[in-house]
Short mmCIF file of C-alpha atoms in Angstrom, two decimals:
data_model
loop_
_atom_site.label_atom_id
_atom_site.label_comp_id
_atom_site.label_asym_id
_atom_site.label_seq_id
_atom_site.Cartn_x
_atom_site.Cartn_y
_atom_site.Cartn_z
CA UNK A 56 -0.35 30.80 6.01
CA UNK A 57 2.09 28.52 8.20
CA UNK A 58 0.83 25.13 8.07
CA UNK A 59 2.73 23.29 10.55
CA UNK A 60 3.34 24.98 13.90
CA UNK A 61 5.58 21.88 15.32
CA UNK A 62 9.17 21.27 16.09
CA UNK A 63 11.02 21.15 11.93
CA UNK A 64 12.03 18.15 12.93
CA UNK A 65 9.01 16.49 13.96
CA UNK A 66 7.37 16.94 10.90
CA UNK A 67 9.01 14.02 8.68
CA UNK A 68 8.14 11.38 11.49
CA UNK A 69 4.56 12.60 12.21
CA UNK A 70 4.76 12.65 7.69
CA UNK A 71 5.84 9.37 8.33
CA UNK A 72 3.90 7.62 10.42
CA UNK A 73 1.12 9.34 8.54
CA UNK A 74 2.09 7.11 5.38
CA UNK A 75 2.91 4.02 7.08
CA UNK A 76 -1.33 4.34 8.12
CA UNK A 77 -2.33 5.00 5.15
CA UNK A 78 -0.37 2.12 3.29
CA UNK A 79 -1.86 -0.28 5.78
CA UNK A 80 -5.45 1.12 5.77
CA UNK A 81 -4.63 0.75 1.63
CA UNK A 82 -3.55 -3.27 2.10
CA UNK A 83 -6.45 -3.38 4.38
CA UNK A 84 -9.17 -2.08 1.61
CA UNK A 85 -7.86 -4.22 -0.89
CA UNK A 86 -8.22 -7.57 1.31
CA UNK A 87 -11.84 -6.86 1.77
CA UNK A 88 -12.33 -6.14 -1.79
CA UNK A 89 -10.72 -9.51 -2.80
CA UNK A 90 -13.34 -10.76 0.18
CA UNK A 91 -16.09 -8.82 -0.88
CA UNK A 92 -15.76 -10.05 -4.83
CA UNK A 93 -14.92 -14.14 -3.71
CA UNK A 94 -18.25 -14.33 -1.42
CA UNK A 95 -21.06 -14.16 -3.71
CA UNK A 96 -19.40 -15.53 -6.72
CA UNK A 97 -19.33 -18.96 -6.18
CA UNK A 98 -15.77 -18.98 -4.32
CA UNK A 99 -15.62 -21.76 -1.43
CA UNK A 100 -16.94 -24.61 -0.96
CA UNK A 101 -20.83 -25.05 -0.33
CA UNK A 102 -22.32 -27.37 2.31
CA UNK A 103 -24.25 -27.33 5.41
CA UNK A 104 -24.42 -25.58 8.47
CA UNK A 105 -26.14 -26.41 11.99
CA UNK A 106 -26.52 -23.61 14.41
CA UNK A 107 -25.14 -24.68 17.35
CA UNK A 108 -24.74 -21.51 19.78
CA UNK A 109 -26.81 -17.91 20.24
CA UNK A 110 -24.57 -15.17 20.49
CA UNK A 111 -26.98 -12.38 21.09
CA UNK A 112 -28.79 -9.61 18.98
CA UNK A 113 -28.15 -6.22 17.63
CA UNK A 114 -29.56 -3.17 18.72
CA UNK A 115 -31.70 -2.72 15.98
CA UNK A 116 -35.68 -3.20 16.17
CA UNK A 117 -37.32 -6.47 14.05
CA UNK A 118 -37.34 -6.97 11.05
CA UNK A 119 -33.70 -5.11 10.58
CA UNK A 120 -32.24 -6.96 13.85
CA UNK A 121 -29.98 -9.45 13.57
CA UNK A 122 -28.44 -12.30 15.98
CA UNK A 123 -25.28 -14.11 16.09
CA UNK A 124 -24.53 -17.72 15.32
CA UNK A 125 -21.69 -20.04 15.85
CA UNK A 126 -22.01 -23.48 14.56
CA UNK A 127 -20.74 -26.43 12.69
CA UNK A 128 -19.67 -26.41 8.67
CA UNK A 129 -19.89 -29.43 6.92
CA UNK A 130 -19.28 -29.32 2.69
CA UNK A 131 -20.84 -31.40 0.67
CA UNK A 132 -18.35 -33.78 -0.39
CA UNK A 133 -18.04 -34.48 3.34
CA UNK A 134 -14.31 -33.44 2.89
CA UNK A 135 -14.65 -30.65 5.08
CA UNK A 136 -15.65 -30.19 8.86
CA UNK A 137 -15.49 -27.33 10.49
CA UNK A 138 -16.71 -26.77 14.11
CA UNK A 139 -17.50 -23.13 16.19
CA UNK A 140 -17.76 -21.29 13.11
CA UNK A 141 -19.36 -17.91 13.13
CA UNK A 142 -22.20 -17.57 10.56
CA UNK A 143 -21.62 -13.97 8.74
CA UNK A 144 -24.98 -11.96 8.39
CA UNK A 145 -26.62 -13.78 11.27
CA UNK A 146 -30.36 -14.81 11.09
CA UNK A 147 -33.59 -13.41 12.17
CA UNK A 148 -34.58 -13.67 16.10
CA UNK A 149 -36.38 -16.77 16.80
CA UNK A 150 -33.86 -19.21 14.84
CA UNK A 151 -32.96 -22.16 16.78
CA UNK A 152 -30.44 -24.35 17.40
CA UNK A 153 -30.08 -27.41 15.71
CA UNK A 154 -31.72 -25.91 12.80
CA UNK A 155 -29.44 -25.97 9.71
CA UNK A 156 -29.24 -24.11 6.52
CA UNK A 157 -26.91 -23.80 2.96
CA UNK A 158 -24.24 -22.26 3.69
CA UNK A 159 -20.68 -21.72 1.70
CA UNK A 160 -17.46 -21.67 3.23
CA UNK A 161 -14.61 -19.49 1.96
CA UNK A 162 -11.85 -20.80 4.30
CA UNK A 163 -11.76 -17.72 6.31
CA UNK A 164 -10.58 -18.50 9.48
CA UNK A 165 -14.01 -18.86 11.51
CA UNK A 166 -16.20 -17.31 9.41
CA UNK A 167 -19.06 -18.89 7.23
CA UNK A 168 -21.53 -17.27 4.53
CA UNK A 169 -25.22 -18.17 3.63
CA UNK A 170 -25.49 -18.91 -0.26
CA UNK A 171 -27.47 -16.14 -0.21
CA UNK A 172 -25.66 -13.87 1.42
CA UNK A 173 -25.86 -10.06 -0.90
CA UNK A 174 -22.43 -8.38 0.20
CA UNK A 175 -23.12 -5.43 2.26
CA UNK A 176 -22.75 -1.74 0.07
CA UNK A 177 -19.70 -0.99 -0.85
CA UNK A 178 -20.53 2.60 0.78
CA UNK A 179 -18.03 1.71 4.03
CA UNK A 180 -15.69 0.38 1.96
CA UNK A 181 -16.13 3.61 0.23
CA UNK A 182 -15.97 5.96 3.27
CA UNK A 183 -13.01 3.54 4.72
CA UNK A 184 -11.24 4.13 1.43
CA UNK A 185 -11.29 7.78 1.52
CA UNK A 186 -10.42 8.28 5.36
CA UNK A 187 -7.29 5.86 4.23
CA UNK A 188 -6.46 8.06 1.13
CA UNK A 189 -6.31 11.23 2.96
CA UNK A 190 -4.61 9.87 5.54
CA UNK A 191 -1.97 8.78 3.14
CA UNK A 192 -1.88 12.23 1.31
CA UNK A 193 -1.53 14.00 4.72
CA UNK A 194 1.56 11.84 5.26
CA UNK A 195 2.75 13.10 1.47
CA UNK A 196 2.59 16.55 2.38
CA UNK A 197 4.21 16.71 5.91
CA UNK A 198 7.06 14.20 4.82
CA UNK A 199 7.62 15.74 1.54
CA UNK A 200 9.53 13.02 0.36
CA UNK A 201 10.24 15.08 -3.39
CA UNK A 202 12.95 16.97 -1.01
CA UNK A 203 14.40 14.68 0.66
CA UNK A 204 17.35 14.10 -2.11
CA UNK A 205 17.97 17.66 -1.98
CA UNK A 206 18.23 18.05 1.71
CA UNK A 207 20.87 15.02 1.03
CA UNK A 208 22.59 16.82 -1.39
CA UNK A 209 22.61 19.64 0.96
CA UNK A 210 23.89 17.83 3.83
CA UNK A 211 26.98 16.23 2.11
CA UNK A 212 28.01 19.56 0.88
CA UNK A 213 28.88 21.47 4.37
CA UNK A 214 31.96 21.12 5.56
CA UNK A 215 32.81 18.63 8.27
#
């Protein structure tokens, strides 16, 4: 059974571009891993955070809806201000502004975490991770980089 049905030369650059995906879909995964594990374990700074702007609402029904928040992060120690931040997770509908909360603040840029904030399953990260995987393994096969020193070989050995 044929598997390709393209142009021979095509092939390595569609192989190719199939890997360079992959690798950054791979960099990608790992970043929000690294983001995932920092969150709830006490990485950041903790301080306070004052709703300051409604964003609007998901499409989901109460209790599971959620709305958006920007606002303003200030730690603790009082050694760090932040202003327009978006609060990750959102709140339930009826919040208000002014109204402020515990927050902790992983210097992402714009992006701010309740302290008790559960990271969300690690089932997209999951699904992401294979998409990216057989993206990259798709790439293996139609670049077939294990011949590429022998089609070298080959091409230095014809005549000129």
């Amino acid at each position: 059974m044929k598997l390709w049905y393209g142009p021979p030369a095509l092939r390595p650059l569609v192989g190719i571009c199939f890997l360079v995906l992959g690798a950054m879909g791979m960099l990608v995964l790992m970043a929000s891993f690294v983001l995932a594990r920092q969150t709830p374990y006490d990485g950041g700074r903790t301080g306070t955070f004052t709703l300051t702007e409604f964003t609007g609402c998901d499409r989901f029904k109460p209790p599971e809806q959620r709305c958006g928040w920007y606002g303003d992060f200030v730690s603790d120690d009082g050694a760090v201000v932040r202003r327009r931040q978006e609060l990750v997770g959102g709140l339930p509908k009826g919040a208000q502004a002014g109204e402020t909360l515990r927050t902790r603040d992983i210097e992402l840029s714009g992006l701010i975490y309740p302290l008790d904030h559960e990271p969300e399953g690690f089932s997209q990260a999951i699904n992401f991770g294979t998409v990216v995987t057989a993206t990259f393994v798709i790439g293996l096969a139609l670049s077939r980089p294990w011949r590429f020193r022998a089609w070298l070989r080959s091409r230095s050995s014809r005549p000129a």
